[in-house]
Coordinates of C-alpha atoms and ligand atoms in Angstrom, one line a residue:
M1206 CA 11.5 2.2 63.1
R1207 CA 13.1 1.1 59.9
Y1208 CA 9.8 0.3 58.4
K1209 CA 8.4 3.6 59.4
I1210 CA 11.3 5.5 57.7
I1211 CA 10.8 3.5 54.5
Y1212 CA 7.1 4.2 54.7
F1213 CA 7.6 8.0 55.2
L1214 CA 10.3 8.1 52.4
F1215 CA 7.6 6.4 50.2
I1216 CA 5.1 9.0 51.0
F1217 CA 7.6 11.7 50.4
M1218 CA 8.6 10.4 47.1
L1219 CA 5.0 10.1 46.2
I1220 CA 4.4 13.8 47.0
I1221 CA 7.4 15.0 45.1
T1222 CA 6.6 13.1 41.9
Q1223 CA 3.1 14.7 42.1
I1224 CA 4.7 18.2 42.7
L1225 CA 7.1 17.6 39.9
G1226 CA 4.5 16.1 37.7
C1227 CA 6.7 13.0 36.9
G1228 CA 5.1 9.7 36.2
T1229 CA 1.5 10.7 35.9
E1230 CA 1.8 13.8 33.5
S1231 CA 0.5 13.3 30.0
N1232 CA 2.8 13.1 27.2
F1233 CA 0.6 15.4 25.2
N1234 CA 0.2 19.2 25.2
N1235 CA -1.8 21.5 23.1
P1236 CA -0.6 21.1 19.5
R1237 CA 1.8 23.7 18.1
T1238 CA 1.8 24.5 14.4
Y1239 CA 5.0 25.7 12.7
T1240 CA 4.8 27.0 9.0
H1241 CA 7.4 27.2 6.1
F1242 CA 7.1 27.9 2.5
C1243 CA 8.9 25.3 0.3
F1244 CA 8.2 23.0 -2.8
D1245 CA 5.9 25.5 -4.1
T1246 CA 3.5 25.1 -1.3
V1247 CA 2.8 25.7 2.6
C1248 CA 4.6 23.2 4.6
T1249 CA 3.2 22.9 8.3
I1250 CA 4.6 20.7 11.1
T1251 CA 2.1 20.3 14.0
I1252 CA 3.5 18.7 17.1
Y1253 CA 1.0 17.1 19.5
S1254 CA 3.4 15.6 22.0
K1255 CA 4.9 17.3 25.1
K1256 CA 6.9 20.4 24.2
Q1257 CA 10.5 19.8 24.5
K1258 CA 13.1 22.6 25.6
D1259 CA 14.6 22.6 22.2
E1260 CA 11.5 22.3 20.1
S1261 CA 12.3 25.4 18.1
K1262 CA 15.8 23.8 17.1
T1263 CA 14.1 20.7 16.0
I1264 CA 11.6 22.7 13.9
D1265 CA 14.5 24.8 12.3
A1266 CA 16.4 21.5 11.5
C1267 CA 13.1 20.1 9.9
F1268 CA 12.7 23.2 7.7
N1269 CA 16.3 23.3 6.8
L1270 CA 16.0 19.8 5.5
C1271 CA 13.0 21.0 3.5
D1272 CA 15.1 23.8 1.9
K1273 CA 18.0 21.2 1.2
Y1274 CA 15.7 19.0 -0.8
E1275 CA 14.1 21.9 -2.4
N1276 CA 17.6 23.0 -3.5
L1277 CA 18.3 19.5 -4.9
F1278 CA 15.2 18.5 -6.5
N1279 CA 13.4 21.8 -7.5
K1280 CA 14.0 21.9 -11.4
H1281 CA 13.1 25.6 -11.4
N1282 CA 16.0 26.4 -9.1
Q1283 CA 19.1 27.1 -11.1
D1284 CA 21.4 25.7 -8.4
S1285 CA 19.6 22.4 -7.9
E1286 CA 20.8 19.1 -9.0
I1287 CA 17.7 18.4 -11.1
Y1288 CA 18.2 21.7 -13.0
K1289 CA 21.6 21.0 -13.8
I1290 CA 20.9 17.4 -15.0
N1291 CA 18.1 18.8 -17.2
S1292 CA 20.6 21.4 -18.6
G1293 CA 23.5 18.9 -18.8
T1294 CA 25.7 21.2 -16.6
L1295 CA 26.2 19.0 -13.6
N1296 CA 29.9 17.9 -12.6
K1297 CA 30.9 15.7 -15.3
A1298 CA 32.1 12.2 -14.4
V1299 CA 35.7 11.7 -15.1
S1300 CA 36.0 8.4 -16.9
K1301 CA 38.4 6.6 -19.1
K1302 CA 35.6 5.5 -21.5
N1303 CA 34.9 9.1 -22.1
I1304 CA 31.4 8.9 -20.9
S1305 CA 31.4 12.7 -20.5
N1306 CA 27.6 13.2 -20.3
N1307 CA 27.3 10.8 -17.2
M1308 CA 26.8 13.2 -14.3
I1309 CA 27.8 12.5 -10.7
V1310 CA 24.6 12.8 -8.5
S1311 CA 24.1 13.1 -4.9
P1312 CA 22.8 9.8 -3.1
E1313 CA 19.5 11.6 -2.3
T1314 CA 18.7 12.7 -5.9
L1315 CA 19.9 9.3 -7.0
G1316 CA 17.8 7.5 -4.7
L1317 CA 14.7 9.5 -5.6
I1318 CA 15.3 9.0 -9.2
R1319 CA 15.7 5.2 -8.7
Q1320 CA 12.3 5.1 -6.8
S1321 CA 10.6 7.1 -9.5
L1322 CA 11.8 4.5 -12.0
Y1323 CA 10.4 1.7 -9.8
Y1324 CA 7.2 3.4 -9.8
S1325 CA 7.4 4.1 -13.8
K1326 CA 7.8 0.2 -14.2
L1327 CA 5.1 -0.6 -11.6
S1328 CA 2.6 1.8 -13.3
K1329 CA 3.6 0.6 -16.8
G1330 CA 4.6 4.2 -17.6
A1331 CA 1.6 6.2 -16.0
F1332 CA 4.1 7.6 -13.6
D1333 CA 7.0 9.0 -15.6
I1334 CA 9.3 11.8 -14.3
T1335 CA 10.6 12.6 -17.9
I1336 CA 7.1 14.2 -18.3
S1337 CA 9.0 17.4 -17.7
P1338 CA 8.9 19.1 -21.3
I1339 CA 5.2 18.6 -21.4
V1340 CA 4.8 20.1 -17.8
D1341 CA 6.6 23.1 -19.3
L1342 CA 4.5 23.4 -22.1
W1343 CA 1.4 23.5 -20.1
D1344 CA 2.9 26.0 -17.5
I1345 CA 0.1 25.2 -15.2
N1346 CA 1.6 27.3 -12.4
D1347 CA 2.9 30.3 -14.0
N1348 CA 1.3 30.8 -17.5
P1349 CA -1.6 28.2 -18.0
H1350 CA -2.6 27.7 -21.6
I1351 CA -3.2 25.1 -24.1
P1352 CA 0.1 24.5 -26.0
Q1353 CA 0.1 23.9 -29.9
K1354 CA -0.6 20.3 -30.8
N1355 CA 2.7 20.1 -32.7
D1356 CA 4.7 21.2 -29.8
I1357 CA 3.2 18.7 -27.7
L1358 CA 3.9 16.0 -30.3
K1359 CA 7.6 17.1 -30.5
A1360 CA 8.0 17.0 -26.8
L1361 CA 6.3 13.7 -26.3
K1362 CA 9.3 12.2 -28.1
Y1363 CA 11.5 12.7 -25.1
V1364 CA 8.9 11.5 -22.6
D1365 CA 10.1 7.8 -21.8
Y1366 CA 11.8 6.9 -18.4
N1367 CA 13.9 4.2 -20.2
G1368 CA 16.1 7.1 -21.5
I1369 CA 17.3 7.6 -18.0
I1370 CA 20.5 5.8 -17.7
I1371 CA 21.9 5.2 -14.2
K1372 CA 25.4 3.8 -13.8
N1373 CA 26.9 3.5 -10.1
N1374 CA 26.4 7.1 -8.9
T1375 CA 26.1 8.7 -12.2
I1376 CA 23.1 9.6 -14.3
R1377 CA 22.9 10.3 -18.1
L1378 CA 19.8 11.2 -20.2
S1379 CA 19.5 9.7 -23.5
H1380 CA 18.7 12.9 -25.5
K1381 CA 19.5 16.5 -24.8
N1382 CA 16.1 17.5 -24.8
Q1383 CA 15.0 15.1 -22.1
A1384 CA 14.6 16.4 -18.7
L1385 CA 13.3 15.4 -15.2
D1386 CA 10.5 16.6 -13.1
L1387 CA 10.3 15.2 -9.6
G1388 CA 7.0 17.2 -8.7
G1389 CA 5.1 14.0 -8.3
I1390 CA 7.1 12.4 -5.8
A1391 CA 9.5 14.8 -4.1
K1392 CA 7.0 16.0 -1.4
G1393 CA 6.2 12.5 -0.2
Y1394 CA 10.0 11.7 0.1
A1395 CA 10.6 15.0 2.0
A1396 CA 7.8 14.2 4.5
D1397 CA 9.1 10.8 5.1
Q1398 CA 12.8 12.4 5.9
I1399 CA 11.2 14.9 8.1
K1400 CA 9.4 12.3 10.1
N1401 CA 12.6 10.4 10.5
L1402 CA 14.3 13.4 11.9
L1403 CA 11.5 14.3 14.3
Q1404 CA 11.6 10.8 15.6
D1405 CA 15.4 11.0 16.0
K1406 CA 14.7 14.1 18.2
K1407 CA 12.2 12.1 20.4
V1408 CA 9.0 13.7 19.1
I1409 CA 6.4 10.9 19.5
S1410 CA 3.3 12.8 17.9
A1411 CA 3.1 15.2 15.1
I1412 CA 1.5 15.8 11.5
I1413 CA 3.6 16.9 8.7
N1414 CA 1.6 18.5 6.1
F1415 CA 3.1 19.7 2.6
G1416 CA 0.0 21.4 1.2
G1417 CA -2.2 18.4 1.7
N1418 CA 0.5 15.7 1.4
I1419 CA 0.3 14.4 5.0
Q1420 CA 2.4 12.2 7.0
T1421 CA 1.5 11.3 10.5
L1422 CA 4.0 10.4 13.4
G1423 CA 2.5 8.3 16.1
N1424 CA -1.1 8.9 17.3
N1425 CA -3.1 11.7 18.9
N1426 CA -2.9 10.9 22.7
D1427 CA -3.8 7.1 22.0
K1428 CA -6.5 8.0 19.6
D1429 CA -6.3 8.0 15.9
F1430 CA -5.6 11.1 13.8
N1431 CA -8.5 12.3 11.9
I1432 CA -7.7 13.5 8.3
G1433 CA -10.1 15.0 6.0
I1434 CA -10.3 14.1 2.2
T1435 CA -10.9 17.2 0.3
K1436 CA -14.2 17.4 -1.4
P1437 CA -13.2 18.1 -5.0
F1438 CA -14.4 21.8 -6.1
G1439 CA -16.1 22.1 -2.7
E1440 CA -17.5 25.6 -1.8
N1441 CA -14.9 25.8 1.3
A1442 CA -11.4 24.7 1.6
D1443 CA -12.6 22.5 4.5
D1444 CA -15.4 20.7 2.9
Y1445 CA -14.6 17.1 3.0
S1446 CA -16.0 14.1 1.2
A1447 CA -14.9 11.7 3.9
K1448 CA -12.7 11.5 6.8
L1449 CA -10.0 9.0 7.7
K1450 CA -9.0 7.7 11.0
I1451 CA -5.2 6.6 10.8
K1452 CA -2.3 6.7 13.1
D1453 CA 1.5 6.7 12.1
M1454 CA 0.5 6.5 8.4
S1455 CA 0.8 8.9 5.4
V1456 CA -2.3 10.3 3.4
V1457 CA -1.6 11.8 -0.1
T1458 CA -4.1 12.9 -2.5
S1459 CA -3.8 13.6 -6.3
G1460 CA -6.8 15.6 -7.9
I1461 CA -7.7 17.7 -10.7
Y1462 CA -9.0 20.4 -8.5
E1463 CA -5.6 21.2 -7.1
R1464 CA -4.0 23.0 -10.0
Y1465 CA -6.0 23.6 -13.1
F1466 CA -7.4 26.3 -15.6
K1467 CA -10.8 26.3 -17.3
K1468 CA -11.0 27.1 -21.2
N1469 CA -14.4 26.8 -22.9
N1470 CA -15.8 25.2 -19.6
K1471 CA -13.2 22.5 -19.9
I1472 CA -10.8 21.8 -17.0
Y1473 CA -7.0 21.4 -17.8
H1474 CA -5.1 20.1 -14.8
H1475 CA -1.6 19.3 -13.7
I1476 CA -1.6 15.6 -14.0
L1477 CA -0.5 14.7 -17.5
N1478 CA -1.0 11.5 -19.6
P1479 CA 2.7 10.6 -20.7
Q1480 CA 1.0 8.9 -23.7
T1481 CA -0.9 11.8 -25.1
G1482 CA 0.8 14.8 -23.7
Y1483 CA -2.7 16.0 -22.5
P1484 CA -4.1 16.3 -18.9
V1485 CA -5.3 13.0 -18.0
E1486 CA -9.1 12.5 -18.9
N1487 CA -10.9 9.8 -17.1
S1488 CA -13.9 9.3 -14.6
L1489 CA -11.8 10.6 -11.6
Y1490 CA -11.7 13.7 -9.4
S1491 CA -9.1 12.4 -7.0
V1492 CA -7.2 9.5 -5.7
T1493 CA -5.9 9.4 -2.0
I1494 CA -3.4 6.9 -1.0
I1495 CA -2.8 5.7 2.7
S1496 CA 0.4 4.0 3.1
K1497 CA 3.3 3.8 5.7
N1498 CA 5.7 5.8 3.6
S1499 CA 4.6 9.2 2.0
I1500 CA 7.0 8.5 -1.0
D1501 CA 4.8 5.4 -1.9
G1502 CA 1.6 7.5 -1.3
D1503 CA 2.9 10.5 -3.6
A1504 CA 4.0 8.3 -6.4
L1505 CA 1.1 6.0 -6.2
S1506 CA -1.5 8.7 -6.1
T1507 CA -0.2 10.4 -9.3
S1508 CA 0.1 6.7 -10.9
A1509 CA -3.2 5.4 -10.0
F1510 CA -4.9 8.8 -11.0
V1511 CA -3.2 8.4 -14.5
M1512 CA -4.3 4.8 -14.6
G1513 CA -7.8 5.5 -13.9
L1514 CA -10.5 3.8 -11.5
S1515 CA -10.3 0.2 -12.7
K1516 CA -6.6 -0.2 -13.5
G1517 CA -5.5 2.0 -10.5
L1518 CA -7.7 0.1 -8.0
S1519 CA -6.3 -3.1 -9.2
L1520 CA -2.7 -1.9 -8.8
I1521 CA -3.4 -0.7 -5.2
N1522 CA -5.1 -3.9 -4.3
S1523 CA -2.0 -6.0 -5.5
L1524 CA 0.0 -4.1 -3.0
D1525 CA 0.5 -4.9 0.7
N1526 CA -0.5 -2.3 3.4
I1527 CA -1.3 0.3 0.8
Y1528 CA -5.0 1.6 0.7
A1529 CA -6.8 4.0 -1.6
V1530 CA -10.0 6.2 -1.8
F1531 CA -11.1 7.2 -5.5
I1532 CA -13.7 9.9 -5.8
T1533 CA -15.3 9.9 -9.2
K1534 CA -17.0 12.8 -11.0
D1535 CA -20.3 11.9 -9.6
Y1536 CA -18.8 12.2 -6.0
K1537 CA -19.1 8.5 -5.5
I1538 CA -16.5 7.1 -3.2
H1539 CA -14.6 3.9 -4.3
L1540 CA -12.4 2.2 -1.7
S1541 CA -9.5 -0.3 -2.2
D1542 CA -9.5 -3.7 -0.2
G1543 CA -9.0 -3.4 3.4
L1544 CA -10.8 -0.1 4.0
S1545 CA -14.2 0.3 5.5
I1546 CA -16.7 3.3 5.6
D1547 CA -19.5 4.1 7.9
S1548 CA -22.7 6.2 7.5
D1549 CA -20.9 9.4 8.3
N1550 CA -18.1 8.8 5.7
V1551 CA -15.7 7.9 8.2
I1552 CA -13.0 5.5 6.9
T1553 CA -11.0 3.2 8.8
I1554 CA -8.5 0.5 8.0
A1555 CA -10.3 -2.8 8.6
K1556 CA -8.5 -4.8 11.3
Ligands
LIG1486 P1 0.8 15.1 -7.8 O1 0.1 16.3 -7.4 O2 1.5 14.3 -6.7 O3 -0.1 14.1 -8.4 O4 2.0 15.4 -9.0 C1 1.6 16.2 -10.1 C2 2.9 16.8 -10.4 O5 3.9 15.8 -10.8 C3 2.6 17.8 -11.7 O6 2.6 19.1 -11.2 C4 3.9 17.4 -12.4 O7 4.9 18.2 -12.0 C5 4.2 16.0 -12.2 N1 3.6 15.1 -13.1 C6 2.5 15.2 -13.9 N2 2.1 14.2 -14.6 C7 2.9 13.3 -14.2 C8 3.1 11.9 -14.5 N3 2.1 11.4 -15.3 N4 4.1 11.3 -14.0 C9 5.0 11.7 -13.1 N5 4.9 13.1 -12.7 C10 3.9 13.7 -13.4
LIG1487 MG1 2.3 12.5 -6.4

């Protein structure tokens, strides 16, 4: 009798779990995409894993975080810390030594500036957030034009990351005309923080896309995500030169086709050479970095682009678990160590 009861209880539980969908139900639903405008671009979050009751709250929290970073790092926003650092108006540190121009900075901004300096050293100055006065001269976003050579030479004097002096939680720029531009690294940082937040909220599968700066969380129902590498100057926005199969990694591209203008058939783009003050001129159309953290991908894609194919490839090959796809102006694809490509141009990380 006792065994019969246990047997019936077992069958009953089995039926209940089937009805409630417990145990056997997939952790994945149809993907949902949410959109927000920040960092001068469209930011989307697509969640692939099962819809949670409070998904809209999670998304609100993510986009609020985007806005928070925008309000810290966007040098055009007069309330941002970077704007205030650049104009010397951030709260002054009170100090007995009268270091009146040492400004107290939030841990987030200071952390991002420290990371930027790390990449400046690693790239031997190819990546330099003090490029700001040169970025302003070219004004690629709002009023693209070729600046006067003299103005470029004057502004170049202030491009030197060694002029950023950090002491404890304060920052000082060595010259009043020095200024910071975090446009080459901030989106990567923000994408990582949003990924962390999604993870805290128990989301297991998502893609965060800051205008092509991609960070993936988990995988797509046990399969890799397919991420396209944009074909530079392709006819359609979804023309791809190659496809990447990855999971739980970031994919960031720096390319001359993203923000540029043409004059006398010459392309002037937004990735600038800190040595010359002019847009980088080399054999490259784009560099894509595959890495665990998007901040590394963002800083390194800009760095490697400035360094060019040969030096850029050497740099990436010297780093662990970071991979790169370079596309040259003849549309040839060059891979760093550890990547392989098949006849359909599908790129995977070699096991
Ligand atoms: P990305 O699209 O990530 O390669 O970053 C390009 C953006 O970073 C530009 O729009 C500028 O705001 C800034 N930038 C341009 N040249 C450099 C450079 N050599 N080092 C650091 N930031 C740069
Ligand atoms: Mg970048």
